[in-house]
Coordinates of N, CA and C in Angstrom, one line a residue:
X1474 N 150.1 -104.0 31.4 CA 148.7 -103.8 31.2 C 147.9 -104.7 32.0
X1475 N 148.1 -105.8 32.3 CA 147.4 -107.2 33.1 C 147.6 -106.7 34.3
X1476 N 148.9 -106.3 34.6 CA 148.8 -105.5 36.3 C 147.9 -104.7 36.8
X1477 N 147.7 -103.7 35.6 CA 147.2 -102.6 35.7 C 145.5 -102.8 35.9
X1478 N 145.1 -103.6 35.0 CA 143.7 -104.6 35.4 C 143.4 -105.1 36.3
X1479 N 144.3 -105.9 37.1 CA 144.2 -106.2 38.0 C 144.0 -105.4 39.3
X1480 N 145.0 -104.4 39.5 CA 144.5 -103.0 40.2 C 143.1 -102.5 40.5
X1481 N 143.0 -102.4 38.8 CA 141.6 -101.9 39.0 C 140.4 -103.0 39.4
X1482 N 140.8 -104.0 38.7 CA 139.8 -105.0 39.6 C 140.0 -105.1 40.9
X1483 N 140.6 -105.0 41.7 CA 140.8 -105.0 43.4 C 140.2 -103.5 43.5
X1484 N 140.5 -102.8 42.7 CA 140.6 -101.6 43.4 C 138.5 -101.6 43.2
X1485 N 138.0 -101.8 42.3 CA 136.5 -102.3 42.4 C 136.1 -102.9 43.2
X1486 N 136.3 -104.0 43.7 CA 136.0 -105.0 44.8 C 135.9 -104.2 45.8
X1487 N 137.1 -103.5 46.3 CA 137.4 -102.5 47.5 C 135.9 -102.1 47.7
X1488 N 135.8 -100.9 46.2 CA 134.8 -99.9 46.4 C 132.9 -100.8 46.8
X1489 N 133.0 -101.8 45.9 CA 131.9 -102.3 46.0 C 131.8 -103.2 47.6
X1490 N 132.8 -103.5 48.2 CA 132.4 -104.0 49.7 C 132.6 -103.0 50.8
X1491 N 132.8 -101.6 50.3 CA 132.9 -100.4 51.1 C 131.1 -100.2 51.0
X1492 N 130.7 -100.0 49.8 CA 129.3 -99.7 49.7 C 128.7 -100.2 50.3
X1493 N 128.7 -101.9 49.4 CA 127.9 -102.7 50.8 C 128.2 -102.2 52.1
X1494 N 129.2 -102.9 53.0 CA 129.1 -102.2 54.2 C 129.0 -101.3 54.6
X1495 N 128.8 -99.7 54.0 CA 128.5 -98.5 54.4 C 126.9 -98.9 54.3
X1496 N 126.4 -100.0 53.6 CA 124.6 -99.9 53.8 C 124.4 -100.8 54.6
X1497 N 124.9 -101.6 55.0 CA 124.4 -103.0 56.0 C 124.9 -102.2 57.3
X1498 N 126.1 -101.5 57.3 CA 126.7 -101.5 58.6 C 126.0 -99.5 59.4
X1499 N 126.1 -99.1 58.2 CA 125.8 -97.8 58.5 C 124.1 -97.0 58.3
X1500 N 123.5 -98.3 57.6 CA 122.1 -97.6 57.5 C 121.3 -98.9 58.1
X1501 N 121.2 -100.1 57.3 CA 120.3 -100.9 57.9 C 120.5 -101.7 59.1
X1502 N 121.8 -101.8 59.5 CA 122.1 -102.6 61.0 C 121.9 -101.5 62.2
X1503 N 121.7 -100.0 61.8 CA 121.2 -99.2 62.6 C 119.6 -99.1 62.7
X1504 N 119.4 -98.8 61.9 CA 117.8 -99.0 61.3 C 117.0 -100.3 61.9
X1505 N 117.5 -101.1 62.2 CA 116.9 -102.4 62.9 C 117.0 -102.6 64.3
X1506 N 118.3 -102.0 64.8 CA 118.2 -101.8 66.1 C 117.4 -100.9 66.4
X1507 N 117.5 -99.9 66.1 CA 116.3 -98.6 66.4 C 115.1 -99.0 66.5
X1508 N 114.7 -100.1 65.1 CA 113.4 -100.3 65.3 C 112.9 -101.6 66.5
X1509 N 113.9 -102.6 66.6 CA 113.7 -103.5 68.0 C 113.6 -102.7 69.3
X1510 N 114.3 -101.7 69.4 CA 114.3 -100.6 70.4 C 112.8 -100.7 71.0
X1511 N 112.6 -99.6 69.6 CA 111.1 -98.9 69.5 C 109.9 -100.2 70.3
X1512 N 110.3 -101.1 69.5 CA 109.2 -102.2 69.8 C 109.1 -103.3 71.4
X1513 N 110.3 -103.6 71.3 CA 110.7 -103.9 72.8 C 111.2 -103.1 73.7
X1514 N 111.5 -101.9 74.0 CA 111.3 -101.3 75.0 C 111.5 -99.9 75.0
X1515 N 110.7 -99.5 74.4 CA 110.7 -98.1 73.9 C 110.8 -97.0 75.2
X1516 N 110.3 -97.4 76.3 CA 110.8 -96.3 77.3 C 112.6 -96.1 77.5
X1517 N 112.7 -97.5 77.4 CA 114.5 -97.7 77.8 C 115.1 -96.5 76.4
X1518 N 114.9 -97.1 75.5 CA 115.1 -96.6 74.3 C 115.2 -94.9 73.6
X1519 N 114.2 -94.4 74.6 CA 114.1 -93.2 74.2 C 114.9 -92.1 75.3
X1520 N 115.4 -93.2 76.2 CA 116.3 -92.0 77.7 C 115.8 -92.3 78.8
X1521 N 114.5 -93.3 78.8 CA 113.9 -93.3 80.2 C 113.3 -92.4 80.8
X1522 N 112.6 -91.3 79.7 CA 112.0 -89.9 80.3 C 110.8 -90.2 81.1
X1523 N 110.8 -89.4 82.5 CA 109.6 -89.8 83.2 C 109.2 -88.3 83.0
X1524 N 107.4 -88.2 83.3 CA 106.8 -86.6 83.2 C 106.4 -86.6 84.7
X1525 N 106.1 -85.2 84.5 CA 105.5 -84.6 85.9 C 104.6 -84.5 86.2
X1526 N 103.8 -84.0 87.3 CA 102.2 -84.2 87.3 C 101.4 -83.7 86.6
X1527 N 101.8 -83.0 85.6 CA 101.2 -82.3 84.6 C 101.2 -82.7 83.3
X1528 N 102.0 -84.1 83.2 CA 102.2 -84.6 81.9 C 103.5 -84.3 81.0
X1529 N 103.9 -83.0 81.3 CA 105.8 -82.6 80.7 C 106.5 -83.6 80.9
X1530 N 107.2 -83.3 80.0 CA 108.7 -84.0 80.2 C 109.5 -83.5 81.2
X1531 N 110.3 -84.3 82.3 CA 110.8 -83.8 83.8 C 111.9 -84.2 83.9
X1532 N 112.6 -85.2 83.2 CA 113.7 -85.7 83.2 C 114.0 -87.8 83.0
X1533 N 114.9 -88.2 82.8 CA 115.4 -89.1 82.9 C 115.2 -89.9 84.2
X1534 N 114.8 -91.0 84.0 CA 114.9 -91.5 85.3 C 116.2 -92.3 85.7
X1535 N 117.2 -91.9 85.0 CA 118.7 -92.7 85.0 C 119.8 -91.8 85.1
X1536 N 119.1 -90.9 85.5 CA 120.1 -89.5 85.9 C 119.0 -88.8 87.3
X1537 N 120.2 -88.8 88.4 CA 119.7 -87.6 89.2 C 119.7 -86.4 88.8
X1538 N 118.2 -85.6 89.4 CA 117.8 -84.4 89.1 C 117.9 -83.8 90.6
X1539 N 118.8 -82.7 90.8 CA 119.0 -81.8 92.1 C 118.9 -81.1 92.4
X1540 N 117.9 -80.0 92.7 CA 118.1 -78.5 93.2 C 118.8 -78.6 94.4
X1541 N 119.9 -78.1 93.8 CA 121.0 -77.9 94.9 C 121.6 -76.2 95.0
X1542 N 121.9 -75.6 95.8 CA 123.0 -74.1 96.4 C 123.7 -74.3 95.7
X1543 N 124.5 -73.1 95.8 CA 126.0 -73.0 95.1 C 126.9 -73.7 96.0
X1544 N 126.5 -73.6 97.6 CA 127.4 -74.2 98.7 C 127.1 -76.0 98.5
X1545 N 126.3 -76.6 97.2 CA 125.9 -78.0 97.0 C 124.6 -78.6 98.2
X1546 N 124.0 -77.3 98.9 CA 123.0 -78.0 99.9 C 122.1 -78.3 99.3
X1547 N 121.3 -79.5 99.2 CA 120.0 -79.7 98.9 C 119.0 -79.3 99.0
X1548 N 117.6 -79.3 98.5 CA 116.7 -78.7 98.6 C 116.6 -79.6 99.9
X1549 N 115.8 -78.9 101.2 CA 115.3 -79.9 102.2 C 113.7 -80.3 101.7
X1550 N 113.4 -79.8 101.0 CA 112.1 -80.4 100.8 C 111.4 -81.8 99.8
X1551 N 112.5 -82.1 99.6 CA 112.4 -83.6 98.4 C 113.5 -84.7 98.8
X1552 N 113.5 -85.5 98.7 CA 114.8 -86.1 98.8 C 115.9 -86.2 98.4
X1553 N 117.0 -86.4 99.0 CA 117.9 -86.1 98.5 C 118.7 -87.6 97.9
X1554 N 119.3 -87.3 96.9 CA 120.3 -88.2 96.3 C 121.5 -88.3 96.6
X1555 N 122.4 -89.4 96.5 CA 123.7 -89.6 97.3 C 124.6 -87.9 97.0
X1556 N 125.9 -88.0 97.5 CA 126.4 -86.9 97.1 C 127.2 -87.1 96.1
X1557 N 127.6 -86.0 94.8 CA 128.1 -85.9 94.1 C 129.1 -85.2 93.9
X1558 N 130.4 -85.8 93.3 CA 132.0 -85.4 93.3 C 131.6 -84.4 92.1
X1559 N 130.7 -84.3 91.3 CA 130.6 -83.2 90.0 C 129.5 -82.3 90.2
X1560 N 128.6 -82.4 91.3 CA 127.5 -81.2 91.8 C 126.3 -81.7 90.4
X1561 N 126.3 -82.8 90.6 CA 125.2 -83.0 89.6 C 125.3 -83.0 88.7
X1562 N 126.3 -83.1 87.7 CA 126.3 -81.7 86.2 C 126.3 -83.2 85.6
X1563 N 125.5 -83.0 84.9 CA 125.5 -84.7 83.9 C 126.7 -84.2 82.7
X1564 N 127.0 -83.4 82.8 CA 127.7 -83.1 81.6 C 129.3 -83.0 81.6
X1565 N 129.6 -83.4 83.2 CA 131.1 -83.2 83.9 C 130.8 -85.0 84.3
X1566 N 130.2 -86.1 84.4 CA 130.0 -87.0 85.2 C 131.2 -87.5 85.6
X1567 N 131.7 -87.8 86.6 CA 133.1 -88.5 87.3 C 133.0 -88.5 88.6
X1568 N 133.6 -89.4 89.2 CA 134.0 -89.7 90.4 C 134.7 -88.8 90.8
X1569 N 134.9 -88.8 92.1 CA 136.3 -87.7 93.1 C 137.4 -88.4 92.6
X1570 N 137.9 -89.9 92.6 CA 139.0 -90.1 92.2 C 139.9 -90.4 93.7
X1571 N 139.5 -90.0 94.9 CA 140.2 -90.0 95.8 C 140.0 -91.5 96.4
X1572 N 141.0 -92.4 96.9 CA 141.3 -93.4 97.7 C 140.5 -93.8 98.9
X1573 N 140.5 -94.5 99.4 CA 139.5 -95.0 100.6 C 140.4 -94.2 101.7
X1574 N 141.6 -94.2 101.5 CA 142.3 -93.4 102.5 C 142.7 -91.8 102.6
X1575 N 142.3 -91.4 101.8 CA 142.5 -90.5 101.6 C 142.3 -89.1 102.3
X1576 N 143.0 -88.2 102.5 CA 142.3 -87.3 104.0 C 141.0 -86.8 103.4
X1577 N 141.0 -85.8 102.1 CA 140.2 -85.6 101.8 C 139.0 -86.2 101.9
X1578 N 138.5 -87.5 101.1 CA 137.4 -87.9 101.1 C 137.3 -88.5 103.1
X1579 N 137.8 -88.6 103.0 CA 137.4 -89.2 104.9 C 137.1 -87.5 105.2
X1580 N 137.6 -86.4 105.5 CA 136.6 -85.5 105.7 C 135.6 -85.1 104.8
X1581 N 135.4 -85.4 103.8 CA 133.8 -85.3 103.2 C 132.7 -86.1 103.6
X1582 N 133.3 -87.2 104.1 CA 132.7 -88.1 105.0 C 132.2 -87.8 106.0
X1583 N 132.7 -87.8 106.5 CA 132.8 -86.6 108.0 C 131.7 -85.7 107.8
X1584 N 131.6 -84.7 107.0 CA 131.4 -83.6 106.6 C 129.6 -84.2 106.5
X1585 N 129.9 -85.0 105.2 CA 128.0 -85.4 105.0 C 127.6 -86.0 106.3
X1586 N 128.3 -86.7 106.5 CA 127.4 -87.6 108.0 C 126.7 -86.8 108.8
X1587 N 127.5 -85.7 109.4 CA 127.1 -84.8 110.3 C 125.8 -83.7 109.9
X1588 N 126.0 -83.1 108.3 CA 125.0 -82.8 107.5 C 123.9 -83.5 107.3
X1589 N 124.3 -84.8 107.3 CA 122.7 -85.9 106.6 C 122.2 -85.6 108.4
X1590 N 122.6 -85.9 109.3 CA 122.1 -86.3 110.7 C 121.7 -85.3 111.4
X1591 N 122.2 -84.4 111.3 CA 121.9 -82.6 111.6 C 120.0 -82.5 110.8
X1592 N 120.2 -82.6 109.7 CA 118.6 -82.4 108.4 C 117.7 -83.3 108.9
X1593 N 118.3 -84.5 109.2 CA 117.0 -85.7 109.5 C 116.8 -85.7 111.0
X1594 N 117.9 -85.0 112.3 CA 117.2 -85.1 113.3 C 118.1 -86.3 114.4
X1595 N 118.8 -86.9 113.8 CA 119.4 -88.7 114.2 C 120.8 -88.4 114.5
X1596 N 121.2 -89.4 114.9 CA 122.3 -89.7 115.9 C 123.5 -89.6 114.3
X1597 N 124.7 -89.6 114.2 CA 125.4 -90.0 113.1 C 126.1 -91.5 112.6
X1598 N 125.4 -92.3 114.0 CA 125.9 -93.4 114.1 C 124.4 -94.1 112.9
X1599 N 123.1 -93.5 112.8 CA 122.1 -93.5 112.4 C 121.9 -93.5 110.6
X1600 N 123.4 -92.8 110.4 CA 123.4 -92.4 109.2 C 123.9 -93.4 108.1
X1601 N 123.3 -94.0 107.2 CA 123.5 -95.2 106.4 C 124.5 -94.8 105.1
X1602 N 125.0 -95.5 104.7 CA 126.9 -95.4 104.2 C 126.4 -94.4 102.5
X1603 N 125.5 -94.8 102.0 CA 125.1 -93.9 100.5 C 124.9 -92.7 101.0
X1604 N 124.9 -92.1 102.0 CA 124.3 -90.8 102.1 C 125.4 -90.0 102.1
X1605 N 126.3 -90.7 102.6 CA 128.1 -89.6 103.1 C 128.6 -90.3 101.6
X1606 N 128.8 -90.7 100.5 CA 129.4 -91.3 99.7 C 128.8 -91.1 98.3
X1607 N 129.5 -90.8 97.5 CA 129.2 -90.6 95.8 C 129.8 -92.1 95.5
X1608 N 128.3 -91.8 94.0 CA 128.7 -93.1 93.3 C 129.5 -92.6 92.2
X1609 N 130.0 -93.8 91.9 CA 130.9 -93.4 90.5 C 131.0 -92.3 89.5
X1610 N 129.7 -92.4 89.3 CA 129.4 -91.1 88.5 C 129.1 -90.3 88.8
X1611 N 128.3 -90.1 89.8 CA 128.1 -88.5 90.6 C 126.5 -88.2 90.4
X1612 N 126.2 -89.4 89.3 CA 125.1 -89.1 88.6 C 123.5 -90.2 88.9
X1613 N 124.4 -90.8 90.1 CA 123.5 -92.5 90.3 C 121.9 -91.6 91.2
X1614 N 120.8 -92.0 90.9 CA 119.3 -91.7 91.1 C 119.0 -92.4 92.2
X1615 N 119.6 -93.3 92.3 CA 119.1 -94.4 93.7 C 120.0 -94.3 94.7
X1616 N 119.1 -94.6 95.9 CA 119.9 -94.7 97.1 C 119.0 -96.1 97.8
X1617 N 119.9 -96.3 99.0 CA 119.0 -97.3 99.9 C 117.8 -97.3 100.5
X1618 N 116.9 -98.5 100.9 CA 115.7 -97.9 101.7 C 115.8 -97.5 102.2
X1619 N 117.2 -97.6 103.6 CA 117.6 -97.3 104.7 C 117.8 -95.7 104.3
X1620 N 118.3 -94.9 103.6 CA 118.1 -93.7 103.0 C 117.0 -93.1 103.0
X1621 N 116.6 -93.5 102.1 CA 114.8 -92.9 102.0 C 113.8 -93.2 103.5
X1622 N 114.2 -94.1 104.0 CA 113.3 -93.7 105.3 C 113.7 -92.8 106.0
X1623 N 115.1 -92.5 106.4 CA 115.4 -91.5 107.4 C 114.7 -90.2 106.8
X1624 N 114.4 -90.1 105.9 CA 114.1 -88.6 105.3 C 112.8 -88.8 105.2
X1625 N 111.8 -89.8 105.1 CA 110.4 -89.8 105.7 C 110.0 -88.6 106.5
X1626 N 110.2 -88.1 107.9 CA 109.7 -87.4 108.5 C 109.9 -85.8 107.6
X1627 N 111.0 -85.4 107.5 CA 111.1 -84.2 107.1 C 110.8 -84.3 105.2
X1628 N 110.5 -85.5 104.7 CA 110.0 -84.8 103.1 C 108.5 -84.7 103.1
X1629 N 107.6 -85.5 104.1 CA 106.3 -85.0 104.8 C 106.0 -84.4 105.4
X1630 N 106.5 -83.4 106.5 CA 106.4 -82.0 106.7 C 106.5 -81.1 106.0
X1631 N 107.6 -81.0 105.3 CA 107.6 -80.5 104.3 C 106.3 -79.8 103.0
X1632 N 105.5 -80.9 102.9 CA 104.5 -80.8 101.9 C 103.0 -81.6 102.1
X1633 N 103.2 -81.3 103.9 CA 102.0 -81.0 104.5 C 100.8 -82.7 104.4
X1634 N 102.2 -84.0 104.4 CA 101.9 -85.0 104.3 C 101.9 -86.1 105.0
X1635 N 101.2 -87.0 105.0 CA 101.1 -87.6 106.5 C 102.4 -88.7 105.9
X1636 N 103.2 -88.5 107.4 CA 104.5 -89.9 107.1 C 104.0 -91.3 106.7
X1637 N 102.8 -91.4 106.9 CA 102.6 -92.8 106.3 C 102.2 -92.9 105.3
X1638 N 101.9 -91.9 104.5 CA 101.5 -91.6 103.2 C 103.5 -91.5 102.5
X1639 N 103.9 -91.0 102.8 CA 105.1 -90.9 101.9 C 105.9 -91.9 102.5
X1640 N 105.8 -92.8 103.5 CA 106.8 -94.2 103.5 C 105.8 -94.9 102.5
X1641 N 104.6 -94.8 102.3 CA 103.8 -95.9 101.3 C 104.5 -95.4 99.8
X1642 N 104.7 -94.1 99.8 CA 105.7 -93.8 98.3 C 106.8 -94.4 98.5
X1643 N 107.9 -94.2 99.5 CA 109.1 -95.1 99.6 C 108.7 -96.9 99.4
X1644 N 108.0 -97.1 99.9 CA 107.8 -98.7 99.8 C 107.6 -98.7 98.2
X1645 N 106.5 -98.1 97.6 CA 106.4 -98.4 96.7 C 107.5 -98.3 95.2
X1646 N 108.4 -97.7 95.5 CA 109.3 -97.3 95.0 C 110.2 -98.2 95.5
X1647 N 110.4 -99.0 96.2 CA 111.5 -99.7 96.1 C 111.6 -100.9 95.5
X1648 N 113.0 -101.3 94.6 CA 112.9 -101.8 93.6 C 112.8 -103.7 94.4
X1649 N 112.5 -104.7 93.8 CA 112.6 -105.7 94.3 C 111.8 -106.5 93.6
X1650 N 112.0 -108.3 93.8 CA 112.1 -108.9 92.8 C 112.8 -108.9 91.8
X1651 N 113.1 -109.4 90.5 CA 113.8 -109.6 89.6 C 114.9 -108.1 89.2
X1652 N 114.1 -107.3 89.3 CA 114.9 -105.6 89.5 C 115.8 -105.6 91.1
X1653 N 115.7 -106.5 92.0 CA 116.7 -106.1 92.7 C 117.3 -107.5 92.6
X1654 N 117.0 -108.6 91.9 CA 118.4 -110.0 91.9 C 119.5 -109.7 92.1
X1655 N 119.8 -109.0 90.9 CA 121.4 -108.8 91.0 C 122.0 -108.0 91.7
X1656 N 121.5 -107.4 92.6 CA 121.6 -106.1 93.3 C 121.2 -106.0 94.7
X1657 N 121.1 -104.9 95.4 CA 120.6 -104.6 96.7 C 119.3 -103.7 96.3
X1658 N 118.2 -103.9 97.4 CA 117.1 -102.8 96.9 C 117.4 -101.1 97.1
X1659 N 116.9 -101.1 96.2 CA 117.3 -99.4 95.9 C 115.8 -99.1 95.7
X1660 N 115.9 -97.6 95.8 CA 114.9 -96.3 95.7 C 115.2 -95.5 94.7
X1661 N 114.3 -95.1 93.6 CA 114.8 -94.0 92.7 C 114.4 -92.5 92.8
X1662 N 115.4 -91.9 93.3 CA 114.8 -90.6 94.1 C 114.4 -89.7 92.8
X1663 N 115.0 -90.1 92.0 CA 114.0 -89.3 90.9 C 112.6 -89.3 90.7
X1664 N 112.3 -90.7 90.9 CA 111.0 -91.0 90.5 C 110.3 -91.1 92.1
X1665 N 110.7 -91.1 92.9 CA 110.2 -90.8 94.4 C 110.2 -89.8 94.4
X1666 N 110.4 -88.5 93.8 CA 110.0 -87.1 94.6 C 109.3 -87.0 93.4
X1667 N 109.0 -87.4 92.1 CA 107.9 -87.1 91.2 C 106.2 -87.7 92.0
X1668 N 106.3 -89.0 92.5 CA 105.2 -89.4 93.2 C 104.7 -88.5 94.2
X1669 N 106.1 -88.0 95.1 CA 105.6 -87.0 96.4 C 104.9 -85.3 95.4
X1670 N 105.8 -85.0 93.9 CA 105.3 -84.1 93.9 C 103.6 -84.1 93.4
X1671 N 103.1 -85.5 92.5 CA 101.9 -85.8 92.7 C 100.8 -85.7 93.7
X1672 N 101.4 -86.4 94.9 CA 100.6 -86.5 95.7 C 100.6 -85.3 96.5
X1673 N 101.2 -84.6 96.2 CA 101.1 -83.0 97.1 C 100.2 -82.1 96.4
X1674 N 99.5 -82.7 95.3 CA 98.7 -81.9 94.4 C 97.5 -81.7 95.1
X1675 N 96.8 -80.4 94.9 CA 95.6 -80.5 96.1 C 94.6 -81.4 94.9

Protein backbone atom coordinates (compact mmCIF):
# COMPACT_ATOMS: atom_id res chain seq x y z
CA UNK A 1 0.00 0.00 0.00
CA UNK A 2 2.97 2.65 0.98
CA UNK A 3 4.54 1.69 -2.52
CA UNK A 4 1.60 2.22 -4.13
CA UNK A 5 1.35 5.93 -2.60
CA UNK A 6 4.34 6.58 -3.31
CA UNK A 7 3.77 5.96 -7.13
CA UNK A 8 1.12 7.97 -7.03
CA UNK A 9 2.87 10.69 -5.37
CA UNK A 10 5.80 10.75 -8.04
CA UNK A 11 3.45 9.97 -10.45
CA UNK A 12 1.70 13.69 -9.33
CA UNK A 13 4.82 15.51 -9.15
CA UNK A 14 5.51 14.24 -12.76
CA UNK A 15 2.10 15.66 -13.84
CA UNK A 16 2.30 18.90 -11.93
CA UNK A 17 5.99 19.84 -13.32
CA UNK A 18 4.72 18.76 -16.84
CA UNK A 19 1.98 21.53 -16.38
CA UNK A 20 4.13 23.98 -15.19
CA UNK A 21 6.49 23.54 -17.90
CA UNK A 22 3.98 23.15 -20.63
CA UNK A 23 2.98 26.92 -19.30
CA UNK A 24 6.40 28.57 -18.70
CA UNK A 25 8.02 26.76 -21.56
CA UNK A 26 5.10 26.47 -24.09
CA UNK A 27 2.96 29.52 -23.63
CA UNK A 28 4.76 32.25 -21.60
CA UNK A 29 8.49 31.88 -22.61
CA UNK A 30 6.96 32.13 -26.12
CA UNK A 31 4.73 34.91 -25.44
CA UNK A 32 7.62 37.08 -24.14
CA UNK A 33 9.81 36.57 -26.82
CA UNK A 34 7.16 37.44 -29.35
CA UNK A 35 6.52 40.37 -27.40
CA UNK A 36 10.43 41.64 -27.09
CA UNK A 37 10.37 40.91 -30.82
CA UNK A 38 7.38 43.18 -31.41
CA UNK A 39 9.09 45.98 -29.34
CA UNK A 40 12.76 45.78 -30.29
CA UNK A 41 12.70 45.05 -33.69
CA UNK A 42 9.62 44.50 -35.12
CA UNK A 43 10.71 44.71 -38.81
CA UNK A 44 13.33 41.83 -38.14
CA UNK A 45 10.53 40.05 -36.39
CA UNK A 46 7.93 40.04 -38.71
CA UNK A 47 10.22 38.54 -41.97
CA UNK A 48 11.77 41.79 -42.90
CA UNK A 49 8.93 42.52 -45.47
CA UNK A 50 9.81 45.49 -47.58
CA UNK A 51 6.64 47.20 -49.94
CA UNK A 52 6.60 48.45 -53.23
CA UNK A 53 5.99 51.81 -54.60
CA UNK A 54 2.61 51.50 -54.00
CA UNK A 55 2.80 50.54 -50.44
CA UNK A 56 2.00 46.34 -50.91
CA UNK A 57 3.74 43.91 -49.54
CA UNK A 58 6.76 42.81 -52.24
CA UNK A 59 8.67 40.58 -50.44
CA UNK A 60 11.38 39.88 -47.84
CA UNK A 61 14.33 41.65 -47.79
CA UNK A 62 16.38 38.38 -46.73
CA UNK A 63 15.38 36.41 -49.58
CA UNK A 64 16.14 37.05 -53.29
CA UNK A 65 13.29 37.93 -55.47
CA UNK A 66 13.97 36.85 -59.40
CA UNK A 67 12.18 37.02 -62.47
CA UNK A 68 13.98 34.62 -64.12
CA UNK A 69 13.27 32.03 -67.78
CA UNK A 70 12.85 28.67 -67.55
CA UNK A 71 16.50 28.61 -69.30
CA UNK A 72 17.30 30.62 -65.48
CA UNK A 73 18.13 34.04 -67.54
CA UNK A 74 17.39 37.09 -65.65
CA UNK A 75 15.34 39.71 -66.28
CA UNK A 76 17.87 42.34 -67.95
CA UNK A 77 16.06 45.04 -66.68
CA UNK A 78 16.76 45.06 -62.74
CA UNK A 79 19.57 43.64 -61.29
CA UNK A 80 20.53 40.70 -60.95
CA UNK A 81 21.42 38.48 -57.86
CA UNK A 82 24.26 36.05 -57.58
CA UNK A 83 23.38 32.69 -59.26
CA UNK A 84 21.46 30.11 -57.82
CA UNK A 85 22.12 26.12 -57.51
CA UNK A 86 18.00 25.94 -56.70
CA UNK A 87 16.60 28.75 -59.45
CA UNK A 88 15.47 30.83 -56.71
CA UNK A 89 12.84 28.55 -55.11
CA UNK A 90 12.98 29.55 -51.44
CA UNK A 91 11.27 26.43 -50.85
CA UNK A 92 14.19 23.96 -52.34
CA UNK A 93 17.08 26.35 -50.67
CA UNK A 94 20.61 24.49 -50.99
CA UNK A 95 23.78 24.78 -52.42
CA UNK A 96 25.10 22.79 -55.64
CA UNK A 97 27.08 20.71 -53.34
CA UNK A 98 29.86 20.56 -55.94
CA UNK A 99 33.77 20.97 -54.89
CA UNK A 100 35.96 23.79 -55.84
CA UNK A 101 37.24 21.28 -58.26
CA UNK A 102 34.86 19.98 -59.67
CA UNK A 103 34.27 19.89 -63.69
CA UNK A 104 30.86 20.74 -63.31
CA UNK A 105 30.87 23.83 -61.22
CA UNK A 106 34.25 25.20 -63.02
CA UNK A 107 31.97 25.07 -66.25
CA UNK A 108 29.19 26.97 -64.63
CA UNK A 109 31.80 29.28 -63.96
CA UNK A 110 32.73 29.56 -67.10
CA UNK A 111 29.35 29.59 -68.27
CA UNK A 112 28.23 32.85 -65.94
CA UNK A 113 31.37 34.82 -66.58
CA UNK A 114 30.93 34.84 -70.14
CA UNK A 115 26.99 35.53 -69.61
CA UNK A 116 27.59 38.27 -66.82
CA UNK A 117 30.24 40.02 -69.47
CA UNK A 118 28.34 39.40 -72.66
CA UNK A 119 24.87 41.57 -70.60
CA UNK A 120 27.07 44.25 -69.13
CA UNK A 121 29.26 44.90 -72.28
CA UNK A 122 33.07 44.04 -70.30
CA UNK A 123 35.95 42.11 -70.82
CA UNK A 124 35.48 38.64 -68.49
CA UNK A 125 38.54 39.34 -66.84
CA UNK A 126 36.09 42.51 -65.66
CA UNK A 127 33.74 40.13 -64.12
CA UNK A 128 33.79 40.14 -60.08
CA UNK A 129 33.83 36.46 -58.35
CA UNK A 130 29.66 36.74 -56.81
CA UNK A 131 28.38 37.08 -60.15
CA UNK A 132 29.77 33.48 -61.61
CA UNK A 133 29.07 31.86 -57.99
CA UNK A 134 26.03 30.87 -55.77
CA UNK A 135 25.85 31.32 -52.20
CA UNK A 136 25.10 28.70 -49.96
CA UNK A 137 21.65 28.92 -50.15
CA UNK A 138 20.89 29.94 -53.44
CA UNK A 139 18.75 32.38 -51.70
CA UNK A 140 21.50 35.21 -50.53
CA UNK A 141 19.91 39.05 -51.78
CA UNK A 142 23.28 40.71 -51.75
CA UNK A 143 25.98 40.96 -53.92
CA UNK A 144 29.23 43.19 -54.05
CA UNK A 145 29.51 46.88 -55.00
CA UNK A 146 31.80 45.70 -57.52
CA UNK A 147 28.59 43.85 -58.86
CA UNK A 148 26.05 46.39 -58.77
CA UNK A 149 28.25 48.84 -60.57
CA UNK A 150 28.91 46.87 -63.62
CA UNK A 151 25.13 46.70 -64.14
CA UNK A 152 24.79 50.52 -63.66
CA UNK A 153 24.76 51.21 -67.34
CA UNK A 154 22.27 48.60 -68.55
CA UNK A 155 19.69 48.83 -65.34
CA UNK A 156 19.51 52.77 -66.41
CA UNK A 157 18.83 52.25 -69.92
CA UNK A 158 16.70 50.15 -69.15
CA UNK A 159 14.14 52.49 -67.35
CA UNK A 160 15.06 55.53 -69.10
CA UNK A 161 17.50 56.71 -66.13
CA UNK A 162 20.36 58.69 -65.93
CA UNK A 163 23.53 56.39 -64.66
CA UNK A 164 24.19 58.70 -62.11
CA UNK A 165 20.99 58.62 -60.75
CA UNK A 166 20.96 54.73 -60.25
CA UNK A 167 24.83 54.54 -59.04
CA UNK A 168 23.42 57.23 -56.31
CA UNK A 169 20.84 54.09 -55.66
CA UNK A 170 23.78 51.69 -55.62
CA UNK A 171 25.83 53.91 -53.21
CA UNK A 172 23.03 54.33 -51.25
CA UNK A 173 22.32 50.98 -50.78
CA UNK A 174 25.40 49.88 -49.86
CA UNK A 175 25.72 48.54 -46.61
CA UNK A 176 28.57 50.10 -44.33
CA UNK A 177 29.54 51.09 -41.04
CA UNK A 178 28.59 48.88 -38.23
CA UNK A 179 26.30 46.75 -40.94
CA UNK A 180 29.35 45.99 -42.84
CA UNK A 181 32.09 45.34 -39.52
CA UNK A 182 31.86 41.99 -39.60
CA UNK A 183 31.68 41.59 -43.21
CA UNK A 184 32.53 43.00 -46.70
CA UNK A 185 30.09 45.75 -48.14
CA UNK A 186 27.36 44.33 -49.76
CA UNK A 187 24.20 45.62 -51.89
CA UNK A 188 20.76 44.28 -51.32
CA UNK A 189 19.44 43.75 -54.69
CA UNK A 190 16.13 43.27 -53.37
CA UNK A 191 15.90 46.37 -51.97
CA UNK A 192 17.97 48.13 -54.86
CA UNK A 193 15.68 47.26 -57.60
CA UNK A 194 12.65 48.36 -55.27
CA UNK A 195 14.42 52.00 -55.08
CA UNK A 196 15.09 51.82 -59.07
CA UNK A 197 11.44 50.58 -59.29
CA UNK A 198 10.42 53.93 -57.33
CA UNK A 199 12.43 56.12 -58.98
CA UNK A 200 11.22 54.99 -62.45
CA UNK A 201 7.74 56.21 -61.32
CA UNK A 202 6.79 59.15 -63.58
Amino acid sequence: MNLLLGYLRQAGTAVRFLLLATVVLGLLYPLTVFGVGQVVAPFQANGSVVKDPSGRPAASALISQVSADDAGTQDPSWFHARPSAVGWDPASSSASNLGPNDAKLLDAVAANRAAVAEAEGVSEADVPADAVTASGSGLDPHISPAYADLQVARVAAAHGLSPDVVQGLVDKSTSNGLEAFLGQPSVNVMLLNLDVAAASQP
